[in-house]
Coordinates of C-alpha atoms in Angstrom, one line a residue:
X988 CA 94.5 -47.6 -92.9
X989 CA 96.5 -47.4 -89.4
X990 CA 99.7 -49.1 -88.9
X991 CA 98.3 -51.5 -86.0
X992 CA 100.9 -53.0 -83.8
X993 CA 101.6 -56.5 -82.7
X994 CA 99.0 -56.4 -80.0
X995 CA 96.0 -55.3 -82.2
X996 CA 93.2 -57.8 -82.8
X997 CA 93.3 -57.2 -86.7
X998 CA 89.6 -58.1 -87.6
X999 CA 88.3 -55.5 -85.0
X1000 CA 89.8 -52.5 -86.8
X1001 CA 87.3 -50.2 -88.6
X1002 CA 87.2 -46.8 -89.9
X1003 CA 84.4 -44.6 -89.4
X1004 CA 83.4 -40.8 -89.0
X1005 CA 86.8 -40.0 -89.6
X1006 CA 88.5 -42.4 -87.1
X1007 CA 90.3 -45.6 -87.1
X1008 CA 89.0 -47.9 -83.9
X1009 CA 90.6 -51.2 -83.1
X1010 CA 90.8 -53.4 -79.4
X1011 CA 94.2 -54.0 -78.4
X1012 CA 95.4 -57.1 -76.0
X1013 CA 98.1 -57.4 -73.2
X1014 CA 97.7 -60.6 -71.7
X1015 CA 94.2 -60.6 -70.1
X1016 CA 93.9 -56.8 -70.3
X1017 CA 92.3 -55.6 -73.5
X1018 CA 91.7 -51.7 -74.6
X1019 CA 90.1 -49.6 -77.3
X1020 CA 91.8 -47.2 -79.4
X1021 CA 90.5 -44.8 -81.6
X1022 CA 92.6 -43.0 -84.3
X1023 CA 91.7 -39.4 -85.7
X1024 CA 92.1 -40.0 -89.4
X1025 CA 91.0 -36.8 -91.1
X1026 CA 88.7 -35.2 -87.7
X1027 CA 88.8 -35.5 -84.2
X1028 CA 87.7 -38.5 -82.2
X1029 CA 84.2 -38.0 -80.8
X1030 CA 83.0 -37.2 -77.3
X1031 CA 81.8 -39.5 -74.4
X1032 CA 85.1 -41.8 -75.0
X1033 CA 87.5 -41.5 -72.0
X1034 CA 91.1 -42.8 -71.8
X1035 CA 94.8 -41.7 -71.8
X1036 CA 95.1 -39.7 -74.7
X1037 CA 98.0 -39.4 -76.4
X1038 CA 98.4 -36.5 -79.7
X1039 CA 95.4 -37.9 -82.2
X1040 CA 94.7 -41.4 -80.0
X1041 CA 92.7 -41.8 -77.4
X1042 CA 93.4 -45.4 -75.5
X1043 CA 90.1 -46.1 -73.8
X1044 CA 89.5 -48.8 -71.5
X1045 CA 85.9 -51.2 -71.4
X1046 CA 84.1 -49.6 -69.5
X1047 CA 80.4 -49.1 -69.6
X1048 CA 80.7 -45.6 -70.7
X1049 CA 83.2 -46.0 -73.6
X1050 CA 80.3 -49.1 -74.5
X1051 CA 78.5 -46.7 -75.0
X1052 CA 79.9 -44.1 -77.0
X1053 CA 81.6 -47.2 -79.0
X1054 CA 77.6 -47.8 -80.1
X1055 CA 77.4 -44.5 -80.7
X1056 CA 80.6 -44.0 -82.4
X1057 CA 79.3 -47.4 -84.7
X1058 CA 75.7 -47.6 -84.7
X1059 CA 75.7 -51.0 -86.2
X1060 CA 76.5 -51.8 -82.8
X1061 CA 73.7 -50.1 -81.3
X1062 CA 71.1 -53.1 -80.6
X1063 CA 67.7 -52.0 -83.3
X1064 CA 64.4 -54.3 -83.8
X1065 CA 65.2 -57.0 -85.3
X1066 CA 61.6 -57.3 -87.4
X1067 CA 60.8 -60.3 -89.6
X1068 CA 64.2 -61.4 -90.3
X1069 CA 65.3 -64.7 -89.8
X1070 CA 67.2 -64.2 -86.1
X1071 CA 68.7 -66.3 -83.3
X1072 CA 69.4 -65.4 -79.8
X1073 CA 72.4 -66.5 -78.2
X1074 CA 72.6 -65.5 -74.2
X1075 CA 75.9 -65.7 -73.1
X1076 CA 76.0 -66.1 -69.6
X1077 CA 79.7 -65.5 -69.5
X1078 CA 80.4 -62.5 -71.6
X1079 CA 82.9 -64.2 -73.2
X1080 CA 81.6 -65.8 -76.1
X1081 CA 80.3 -63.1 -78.6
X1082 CA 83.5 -63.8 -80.8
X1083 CA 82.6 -67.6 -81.0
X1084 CA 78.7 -67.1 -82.4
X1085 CA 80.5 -64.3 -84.8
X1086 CA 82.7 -66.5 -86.6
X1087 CA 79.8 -69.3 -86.2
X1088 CA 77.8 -66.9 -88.2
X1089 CA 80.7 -66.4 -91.0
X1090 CA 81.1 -69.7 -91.3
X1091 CA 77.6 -70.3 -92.3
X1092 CA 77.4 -67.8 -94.3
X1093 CA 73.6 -67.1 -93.6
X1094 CA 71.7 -63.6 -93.9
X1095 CA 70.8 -64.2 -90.3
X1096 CA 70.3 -61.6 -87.8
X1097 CA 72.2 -62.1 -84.1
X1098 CA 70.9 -61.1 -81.0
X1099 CA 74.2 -61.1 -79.2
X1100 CA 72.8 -59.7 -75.7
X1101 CA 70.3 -61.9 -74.9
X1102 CA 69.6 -62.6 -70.9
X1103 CA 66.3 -62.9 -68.9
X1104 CA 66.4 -61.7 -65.3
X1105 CA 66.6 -65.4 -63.9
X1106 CA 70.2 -65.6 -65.4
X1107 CA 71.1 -62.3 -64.9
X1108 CA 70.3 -62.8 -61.0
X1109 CA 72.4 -66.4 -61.0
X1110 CA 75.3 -64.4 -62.6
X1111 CA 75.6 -61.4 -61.0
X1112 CA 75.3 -59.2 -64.3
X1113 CA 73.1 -56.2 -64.5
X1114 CA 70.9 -56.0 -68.1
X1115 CA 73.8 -53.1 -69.5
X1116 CA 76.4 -55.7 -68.5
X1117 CA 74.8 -57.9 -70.8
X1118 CA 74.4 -55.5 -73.5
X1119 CA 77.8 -53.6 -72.9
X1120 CA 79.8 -57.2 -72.8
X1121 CA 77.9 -58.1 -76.2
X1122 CA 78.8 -55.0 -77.7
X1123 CA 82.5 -55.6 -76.9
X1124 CA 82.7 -59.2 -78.2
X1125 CA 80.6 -58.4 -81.6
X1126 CA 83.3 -55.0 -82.2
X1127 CA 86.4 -57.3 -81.2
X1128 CA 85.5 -60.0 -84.0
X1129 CA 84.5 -57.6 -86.6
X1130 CA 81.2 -57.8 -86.7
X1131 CA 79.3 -55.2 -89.1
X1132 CA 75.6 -56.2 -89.6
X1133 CA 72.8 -54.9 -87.6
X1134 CA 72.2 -56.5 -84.0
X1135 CA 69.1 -56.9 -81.4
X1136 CA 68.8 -57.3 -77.7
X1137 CA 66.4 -59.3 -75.9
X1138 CA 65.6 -58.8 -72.4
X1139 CA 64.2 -62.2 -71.9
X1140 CA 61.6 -63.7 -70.0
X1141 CA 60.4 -60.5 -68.2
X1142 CA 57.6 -60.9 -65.6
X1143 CA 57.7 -57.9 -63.9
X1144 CA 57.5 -53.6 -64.5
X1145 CA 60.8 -53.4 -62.2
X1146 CA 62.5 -56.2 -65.0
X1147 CA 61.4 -53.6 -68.3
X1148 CA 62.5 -50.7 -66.3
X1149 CA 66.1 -51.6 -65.8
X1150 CA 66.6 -53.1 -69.3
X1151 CA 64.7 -50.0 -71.1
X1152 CA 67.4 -48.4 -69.1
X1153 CA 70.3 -50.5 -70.4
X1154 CA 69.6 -50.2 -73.4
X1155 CA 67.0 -53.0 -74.8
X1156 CA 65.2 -52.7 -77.8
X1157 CA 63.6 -56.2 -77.9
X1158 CA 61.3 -57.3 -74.3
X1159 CA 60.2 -60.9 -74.4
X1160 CA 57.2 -60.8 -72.1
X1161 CA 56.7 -63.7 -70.0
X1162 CA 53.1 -64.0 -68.8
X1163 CA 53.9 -67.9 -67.9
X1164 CA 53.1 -68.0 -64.2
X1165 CA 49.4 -66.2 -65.2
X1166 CA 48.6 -69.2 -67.2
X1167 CA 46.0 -71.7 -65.8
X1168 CA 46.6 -75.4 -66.0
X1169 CA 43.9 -76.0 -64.4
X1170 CA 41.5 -75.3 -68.0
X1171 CA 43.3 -78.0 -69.8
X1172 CA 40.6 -80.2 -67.8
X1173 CA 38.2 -78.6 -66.5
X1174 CA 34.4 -79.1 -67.3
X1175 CA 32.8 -76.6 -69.3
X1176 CA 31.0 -74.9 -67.1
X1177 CA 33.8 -74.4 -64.6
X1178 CA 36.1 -73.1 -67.7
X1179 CA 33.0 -70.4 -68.4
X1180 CA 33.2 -68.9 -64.9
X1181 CA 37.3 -68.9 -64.9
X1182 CA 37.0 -66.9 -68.0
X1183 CA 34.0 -65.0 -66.4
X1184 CA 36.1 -63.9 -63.9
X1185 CA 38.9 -61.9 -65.5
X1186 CA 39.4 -58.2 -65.6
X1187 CA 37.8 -57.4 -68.7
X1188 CA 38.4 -53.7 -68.3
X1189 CA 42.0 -54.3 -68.5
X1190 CA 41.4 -56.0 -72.1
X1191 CA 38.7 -53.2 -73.1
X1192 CA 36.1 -56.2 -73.4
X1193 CA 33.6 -58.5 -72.1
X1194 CA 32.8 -62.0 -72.0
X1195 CA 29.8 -61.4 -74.7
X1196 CA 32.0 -58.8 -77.2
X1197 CA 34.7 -61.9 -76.9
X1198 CA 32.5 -64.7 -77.7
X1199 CA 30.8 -62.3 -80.5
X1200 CA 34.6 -62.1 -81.9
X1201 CA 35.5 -65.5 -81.8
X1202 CA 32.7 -68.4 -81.6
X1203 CA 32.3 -69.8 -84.9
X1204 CA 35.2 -67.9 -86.3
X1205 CA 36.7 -69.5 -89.5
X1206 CA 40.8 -69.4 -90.3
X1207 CA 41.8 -70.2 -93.7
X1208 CA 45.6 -71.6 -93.2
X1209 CA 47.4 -72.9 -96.1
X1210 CA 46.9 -76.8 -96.4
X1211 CA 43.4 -76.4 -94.0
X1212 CA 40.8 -74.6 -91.9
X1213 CA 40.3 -74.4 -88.2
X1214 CA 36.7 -73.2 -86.7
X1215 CA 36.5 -71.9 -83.2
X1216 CA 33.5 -73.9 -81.7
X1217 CA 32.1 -72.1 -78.1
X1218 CA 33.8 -74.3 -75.9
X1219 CA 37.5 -74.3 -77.6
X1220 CA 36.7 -70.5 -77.0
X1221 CA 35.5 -70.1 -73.7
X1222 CA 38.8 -72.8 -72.9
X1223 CA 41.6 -70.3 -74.3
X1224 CA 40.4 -68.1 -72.5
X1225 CA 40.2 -69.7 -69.2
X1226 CA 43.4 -70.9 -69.5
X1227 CA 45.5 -67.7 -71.0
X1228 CA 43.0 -65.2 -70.5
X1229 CA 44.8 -64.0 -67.1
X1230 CA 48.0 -64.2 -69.0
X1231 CA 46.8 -62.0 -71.8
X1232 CA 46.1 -59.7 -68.5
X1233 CA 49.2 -59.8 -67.4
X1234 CA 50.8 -59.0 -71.0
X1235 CA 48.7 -55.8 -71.3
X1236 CA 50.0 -54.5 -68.0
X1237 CA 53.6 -55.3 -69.3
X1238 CA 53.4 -53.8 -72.3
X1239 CA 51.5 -50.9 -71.4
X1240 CA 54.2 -50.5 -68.7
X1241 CA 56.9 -50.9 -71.6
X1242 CA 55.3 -48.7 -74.1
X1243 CA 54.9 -45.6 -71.8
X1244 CA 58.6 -45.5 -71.8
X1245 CA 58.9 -44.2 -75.2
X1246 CA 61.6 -46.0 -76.5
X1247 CA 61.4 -47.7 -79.2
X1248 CA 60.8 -51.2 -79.3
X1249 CA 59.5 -54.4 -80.0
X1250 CA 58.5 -57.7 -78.4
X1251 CA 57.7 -61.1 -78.0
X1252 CA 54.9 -63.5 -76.4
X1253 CA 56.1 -66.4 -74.7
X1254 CA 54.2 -69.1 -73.0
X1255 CA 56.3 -71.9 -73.5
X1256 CA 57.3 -72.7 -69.9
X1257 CA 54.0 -74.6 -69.0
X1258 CA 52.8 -77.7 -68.5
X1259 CA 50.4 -78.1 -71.3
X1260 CA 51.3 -77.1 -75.3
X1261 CA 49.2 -74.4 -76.7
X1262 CA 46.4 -75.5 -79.1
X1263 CA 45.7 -74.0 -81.9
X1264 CA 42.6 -72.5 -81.6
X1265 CA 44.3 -70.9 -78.2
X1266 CA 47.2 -69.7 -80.2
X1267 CA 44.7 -67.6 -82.5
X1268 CA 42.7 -66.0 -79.3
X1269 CA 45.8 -65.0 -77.9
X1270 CA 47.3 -63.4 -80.7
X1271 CA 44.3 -61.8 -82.4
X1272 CA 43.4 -60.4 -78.7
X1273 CA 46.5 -58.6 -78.9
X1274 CA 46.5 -57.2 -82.3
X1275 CA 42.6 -56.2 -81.2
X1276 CA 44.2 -54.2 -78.4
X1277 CA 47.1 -52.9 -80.7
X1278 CA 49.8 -55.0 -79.7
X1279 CA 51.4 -57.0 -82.4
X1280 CA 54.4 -58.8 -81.7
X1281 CA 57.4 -59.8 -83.9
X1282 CA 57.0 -63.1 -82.6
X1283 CA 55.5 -66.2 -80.8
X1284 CA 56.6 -69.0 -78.3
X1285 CA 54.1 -71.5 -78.2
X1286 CA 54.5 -74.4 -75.7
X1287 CA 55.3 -77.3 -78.4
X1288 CA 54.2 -80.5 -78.4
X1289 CA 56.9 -82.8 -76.6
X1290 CA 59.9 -82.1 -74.6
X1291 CA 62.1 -79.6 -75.0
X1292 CA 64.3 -79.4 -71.8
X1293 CA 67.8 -77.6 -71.1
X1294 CA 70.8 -78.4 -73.7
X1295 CA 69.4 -81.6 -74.8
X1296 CA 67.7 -83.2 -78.2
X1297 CA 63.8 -82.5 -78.0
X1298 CA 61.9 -85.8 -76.8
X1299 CA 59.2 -87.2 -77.8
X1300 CA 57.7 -87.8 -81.7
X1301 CA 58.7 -85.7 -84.4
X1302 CA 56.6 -86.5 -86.8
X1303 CA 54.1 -85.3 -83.9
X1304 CA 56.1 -82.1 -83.7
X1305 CA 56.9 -81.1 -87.5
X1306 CA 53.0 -81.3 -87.7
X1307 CA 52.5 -78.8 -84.6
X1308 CA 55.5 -76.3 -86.1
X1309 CA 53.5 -76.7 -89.2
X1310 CA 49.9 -75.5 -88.0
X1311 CA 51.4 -72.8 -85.7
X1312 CA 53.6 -71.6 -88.9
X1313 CA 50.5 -71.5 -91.0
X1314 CA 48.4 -69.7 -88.0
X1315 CA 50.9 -67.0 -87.8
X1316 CA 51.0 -66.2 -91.5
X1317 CA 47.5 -65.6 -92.1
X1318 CA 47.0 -64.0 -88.7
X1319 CA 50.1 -62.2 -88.9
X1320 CA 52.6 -62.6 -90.4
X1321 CA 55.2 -62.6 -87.0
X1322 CA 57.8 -65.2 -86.4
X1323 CA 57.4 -68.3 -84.2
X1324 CA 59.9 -68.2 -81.7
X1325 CA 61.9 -71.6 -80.4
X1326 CA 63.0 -71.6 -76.8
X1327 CA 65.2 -74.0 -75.1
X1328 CA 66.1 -73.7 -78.7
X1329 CA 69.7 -75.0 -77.8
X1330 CA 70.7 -78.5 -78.8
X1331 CA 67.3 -79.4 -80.3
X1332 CA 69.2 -80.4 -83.7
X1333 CA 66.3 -82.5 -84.9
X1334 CA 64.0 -79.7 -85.0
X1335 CA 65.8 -76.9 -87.0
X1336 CA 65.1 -78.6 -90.7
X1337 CA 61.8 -78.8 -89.3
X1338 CA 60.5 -75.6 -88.0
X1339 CA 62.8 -73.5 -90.4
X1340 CA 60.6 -75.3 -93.0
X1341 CA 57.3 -75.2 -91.7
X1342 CA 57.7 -71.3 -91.1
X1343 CA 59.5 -70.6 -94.4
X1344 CA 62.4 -68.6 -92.3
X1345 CA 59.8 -66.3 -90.6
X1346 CA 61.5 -68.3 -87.4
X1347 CA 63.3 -66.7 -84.1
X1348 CA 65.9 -69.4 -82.3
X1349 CA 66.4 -69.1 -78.8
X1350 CA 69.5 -70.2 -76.7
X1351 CA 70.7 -69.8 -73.5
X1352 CA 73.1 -71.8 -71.6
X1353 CA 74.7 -73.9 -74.0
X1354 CA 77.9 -71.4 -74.5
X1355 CA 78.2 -71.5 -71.0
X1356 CA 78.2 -75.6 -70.9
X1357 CA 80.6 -75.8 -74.4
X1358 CA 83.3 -73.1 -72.7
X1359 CA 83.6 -75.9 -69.9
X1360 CA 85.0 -78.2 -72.3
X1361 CA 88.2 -75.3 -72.6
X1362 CA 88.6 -75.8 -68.5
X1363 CA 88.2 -79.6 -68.5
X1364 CA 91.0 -79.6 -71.4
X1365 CA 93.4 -77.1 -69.5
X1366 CA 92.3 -77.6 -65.7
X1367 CA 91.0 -80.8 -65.3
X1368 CA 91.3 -80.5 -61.7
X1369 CA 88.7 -77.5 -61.9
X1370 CA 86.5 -79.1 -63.5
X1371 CA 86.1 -81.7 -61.6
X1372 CA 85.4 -79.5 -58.7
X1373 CA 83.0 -77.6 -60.9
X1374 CA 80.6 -81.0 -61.9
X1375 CA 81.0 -82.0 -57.8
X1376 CA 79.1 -78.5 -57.1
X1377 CA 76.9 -78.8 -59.7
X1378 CA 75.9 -82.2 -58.1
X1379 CA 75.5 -81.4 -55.2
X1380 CA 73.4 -78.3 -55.4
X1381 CA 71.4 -80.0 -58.2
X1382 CA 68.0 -79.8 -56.5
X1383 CA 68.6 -76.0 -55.3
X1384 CA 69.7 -75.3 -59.2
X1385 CA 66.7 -76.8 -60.9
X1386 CA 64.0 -75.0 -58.9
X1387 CA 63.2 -73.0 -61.8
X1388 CA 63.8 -75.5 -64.6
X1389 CA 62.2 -78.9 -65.7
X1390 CA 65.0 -81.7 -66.1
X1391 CA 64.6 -85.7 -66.6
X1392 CA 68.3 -86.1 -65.6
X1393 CA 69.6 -88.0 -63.0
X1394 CA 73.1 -86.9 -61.2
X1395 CA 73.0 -90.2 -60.0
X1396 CA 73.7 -91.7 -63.6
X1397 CA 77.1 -89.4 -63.8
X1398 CA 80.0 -91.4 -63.7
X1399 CA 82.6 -89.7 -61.6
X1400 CA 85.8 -92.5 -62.1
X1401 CA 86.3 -91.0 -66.1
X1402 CA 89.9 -90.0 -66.9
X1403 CA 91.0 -86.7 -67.8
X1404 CA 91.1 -87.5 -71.4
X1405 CA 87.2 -88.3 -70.9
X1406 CA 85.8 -85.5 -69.2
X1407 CA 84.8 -83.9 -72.4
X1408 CA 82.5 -86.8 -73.0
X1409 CA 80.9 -85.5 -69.5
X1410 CA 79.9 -82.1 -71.0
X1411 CA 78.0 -84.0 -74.1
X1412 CA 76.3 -87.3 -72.2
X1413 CA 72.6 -86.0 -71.0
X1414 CA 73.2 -87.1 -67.9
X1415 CA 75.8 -84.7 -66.7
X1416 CA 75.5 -82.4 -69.2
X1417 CA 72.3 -81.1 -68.0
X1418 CA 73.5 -81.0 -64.4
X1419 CA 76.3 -78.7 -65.4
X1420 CA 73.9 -76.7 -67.7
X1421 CA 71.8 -75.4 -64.5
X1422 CA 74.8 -75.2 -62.4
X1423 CA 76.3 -72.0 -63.8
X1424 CA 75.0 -69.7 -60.7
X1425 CA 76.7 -72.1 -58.0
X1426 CA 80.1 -72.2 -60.3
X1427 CA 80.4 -69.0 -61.2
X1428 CA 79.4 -67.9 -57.6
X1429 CA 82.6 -70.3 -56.1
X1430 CA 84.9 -70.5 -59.2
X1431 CA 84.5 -67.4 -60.9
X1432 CA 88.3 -66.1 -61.1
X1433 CA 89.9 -69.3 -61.8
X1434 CA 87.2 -70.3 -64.3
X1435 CA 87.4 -66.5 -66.2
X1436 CA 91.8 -67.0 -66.1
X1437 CA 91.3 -70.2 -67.7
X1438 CA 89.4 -69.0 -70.5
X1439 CA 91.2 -65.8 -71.2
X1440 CA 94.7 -68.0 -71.6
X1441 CA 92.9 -69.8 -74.0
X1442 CA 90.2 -67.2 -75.6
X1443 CA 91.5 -68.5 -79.6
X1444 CA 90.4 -72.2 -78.3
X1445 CA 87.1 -71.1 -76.6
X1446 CA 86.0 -68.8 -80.1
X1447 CA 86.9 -72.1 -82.1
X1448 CA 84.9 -74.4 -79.6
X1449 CA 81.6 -71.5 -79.8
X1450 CA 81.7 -71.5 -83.4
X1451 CA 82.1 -75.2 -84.3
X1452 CA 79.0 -75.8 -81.4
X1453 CA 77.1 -72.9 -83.0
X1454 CA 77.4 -74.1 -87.0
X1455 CA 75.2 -77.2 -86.3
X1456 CA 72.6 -74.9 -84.7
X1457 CA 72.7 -71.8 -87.6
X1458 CA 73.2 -74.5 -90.9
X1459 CA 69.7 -75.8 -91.3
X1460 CA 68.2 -72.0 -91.3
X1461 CA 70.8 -71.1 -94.0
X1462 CA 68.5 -71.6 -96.7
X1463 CA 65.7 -70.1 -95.5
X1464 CA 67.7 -67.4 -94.2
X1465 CA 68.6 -66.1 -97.8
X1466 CA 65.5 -66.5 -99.6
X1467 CA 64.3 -63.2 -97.9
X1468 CA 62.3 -62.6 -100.4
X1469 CA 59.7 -64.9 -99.8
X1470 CA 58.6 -62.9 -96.8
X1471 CA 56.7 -59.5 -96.6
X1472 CA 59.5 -57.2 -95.9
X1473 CA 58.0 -54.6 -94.4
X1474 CA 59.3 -55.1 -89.8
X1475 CA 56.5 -56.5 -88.1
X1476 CA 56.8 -53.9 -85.1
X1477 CA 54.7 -52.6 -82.1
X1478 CA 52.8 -49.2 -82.1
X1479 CA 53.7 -48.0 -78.6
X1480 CA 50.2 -47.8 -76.7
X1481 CA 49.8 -45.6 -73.5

């Protein structure tokens, strides 16, 4: 092992291929240096070199070769493992969901780059910033196991092409806007010509091979059965059957890239939840059509809104994780998937349960809302500046999200010793949550020197916040066995 100096960040360091590779750290200025041990240090890394070292700074293309150099770095399909995605809309706070992960001590796989274009756009990141800032954070804390990257929420052929370029191995396709509300209560008859209507030749079908396939269909689940009567039928399809359009264009789009890869379904950002008999339609349509996805986000019964507890009934909800769970087993297997998975304590215990581990967590903004409680200990001043903005460009920040808060309810006369209570009471907490873009857009440089003068507090303040979201999954996390291990992956279809 290398010497390191005083300025090495001791868990980082590594040897591999015949080189040592560590991050160094001079004030807010951090480098990677790789050490020939017994070879030479590989191509693609550029630096000042000096005898056997090379001294590289982060850039994209030393990201790269770093993944190449490592390929435990380099993001890979994630498959049937238990997993939880943890969008960091800073690029900061790798380190924090690291040590998070330690201190739980769960056989749990991370997907560090996580970002759907919406966020990306707010921040001003491009998808290999995202992947590249990942990469960084997971090498600086030492992280060896495999990783994934999502490139969430994709509507678009434009979104897949830039994050197949970046790197992406995992596309979340988001079909959400193709979904019509308008079948939840609809007669009959006017469902039957909505599903009428759809481009069958895009799904290789008609309305009489579909209602051959599925009218009267049996599904055997564990504890029950569920029959698909005409009407539920002709209903799924009126209300997702455009959206089951829309995936086939993604991810015939996706597969004629030729990478490897795998994805997910969501159509949780609706209005209505997703019954079960339209949770079967979708998901044996696709697996008729040769698309089967590692997993599933349902719409859920109740509320699950941005970095608060789910609302509404949970004994309502452990019932609806536990039919969805059993659905996906005997149609699949494939993983549900939770979004606006942050915060939603309540509900781990119960969908880790109901799906025996065979589960996918999804967060997003709540690193972003717990790293504001580093600037409201250390520049109070800023963040009070930073919840003002928020406020006042509330409506403009929630266009694209579904919030009961009121910014009306925030109280604005709290001390400085109580502005950390801000960042957990619903209230304001949510305001700041959708108010990243606005921040970052009019803060950015003061917000990024607070947090890299205090980057040991900010990894603490991740990790404690992250340990209450990974513990309930710990158990099912390690009983591994349970599950067919063979990855549940797509076959690329052109």
């Amino acid at each position: 092992m290398v010497t390191l100096p005083d300025a090495a960040i001791q868990a980082s360091y590594v040897e591999q291929g015949g080189c040592a590779y560590w991050m160094e750290k001079a004030g807010s200025t951090s480098h990677l240096v790789i050490a020939a041990l017994d070879g030479a240090v590989p191509e693609g890394f550029t630096g000042h070199r000096d005898g056997d070292r090379v001294r590289a700074p982060l850039t994209p293309a030393n990201a790269l070769a770093l993944r190449g150099a490592l390929p435990n770095l380099s993001p890979g399909p994630v498959g049937p493992s238990t997993s939880v995605g943890f969008g960091d809309r800073l690029g900061l706070c790798t380190p924090g969901h690291v040590a998070a992960l330690r201190a739980v001590d769960a056989q749990i796989t991370p997907v560090f780059a996580q970002q759907s274009i919406r966020e990306m756009g707010r921040t001003h990141r491009t998808p290999r910033e995202v992947l590249d800032d990942a990469t960084w954070g997971a090498f600086q804390a030492g992280w060896r196991g495999p990783v994934g990257a999502d490139a969430d929420h994709l509507h678009t052929t434009d979104d897949i092409d830039a994050c197949v370029e970046a790197g992406f191995c995992f596309f979340t396709l988001d079909p959400n806007d193709h979904v019509n509300p308008e079948a939840e209560n609809a007669t009959p008859g006017r469902c039957r010509q909505i599903a009428e209507s759809l481009d069958w030749s895009a799904l290789d079908s008609s309305m009489d091979d579909y209602l051959a396939r599925h009218a009267g269909r049996r599904i055997d689940l564990d504890t029950e059965s569920i029959t698909l009567d005409p009407e539920s039928v002709i209903r799924a399809l009126a209300k997702y059957g455009d959206a089951l359009v829309q995936t086939m264009r993604l991810h015939r789009h996706l597969a004629s890239s030729g990478v490897t890869f795998e994805v997910e379904l969501a159509v949780d950002e609706t209005e209505y939840p997703t019954r079960p008999v339209e949770h079967v339609v979708l998901m044996s349509e696709l697996a008729r059509l040769g698309v089967r996805p590692v997993s599933f986000a349902p719409r859920f019964q109740g509320g699950f809104e941005k970095g608060v507890e789910h609302i509404g009934d949970l004994e309502t909800l452990a019932r609806d994780f536990e039919v969805h769970a059993q659905i996906a087993r005997a149609i699949g297997p494939y993983k549900l998937s939770l979004h606006s998975g942050s915060d939603k304590y309540s509900t781990y215990p119960l969908i880790a349960e109901a799906t025996r581990g065979l589960v996918h967590l999804k967060t997003a903004g709540t690193s972003w809302v717990e790293a504001l409680r580093v600037i409201a200990r250390h520049d109070p001043d800023l963040f009070r500046e930073i919840l003002d903005l928020s406020i006042r460009e509330f409506d403009q920040n929630t266009r694209s999200y579904h919030l009961s808060c009121d910014p009306a309810r925030i109280p604005l006369d709290v001390p400085d010793a109580g502005l950390d209570d801000l960042i957990t009471w619903a209230d304001s907490r949510q305001v700041l949550h959708v108010g990243y873009g606005a921040a970052l857009d009019a803060y950015r440089s003061r917000m990024y020197a607070c947090w890299q003068a205090h980057d040991a507090e900010l990894t603490g303040v991740i990790a404690d916040h992250f340990v209450r979201h990974l513990a309930p999954f710990q158990p099912w996390a390690a009983s591994k066995g349970r599950l067919d291990p063979t990855p549940v992956r797509d076959t690329p279809e052109v």
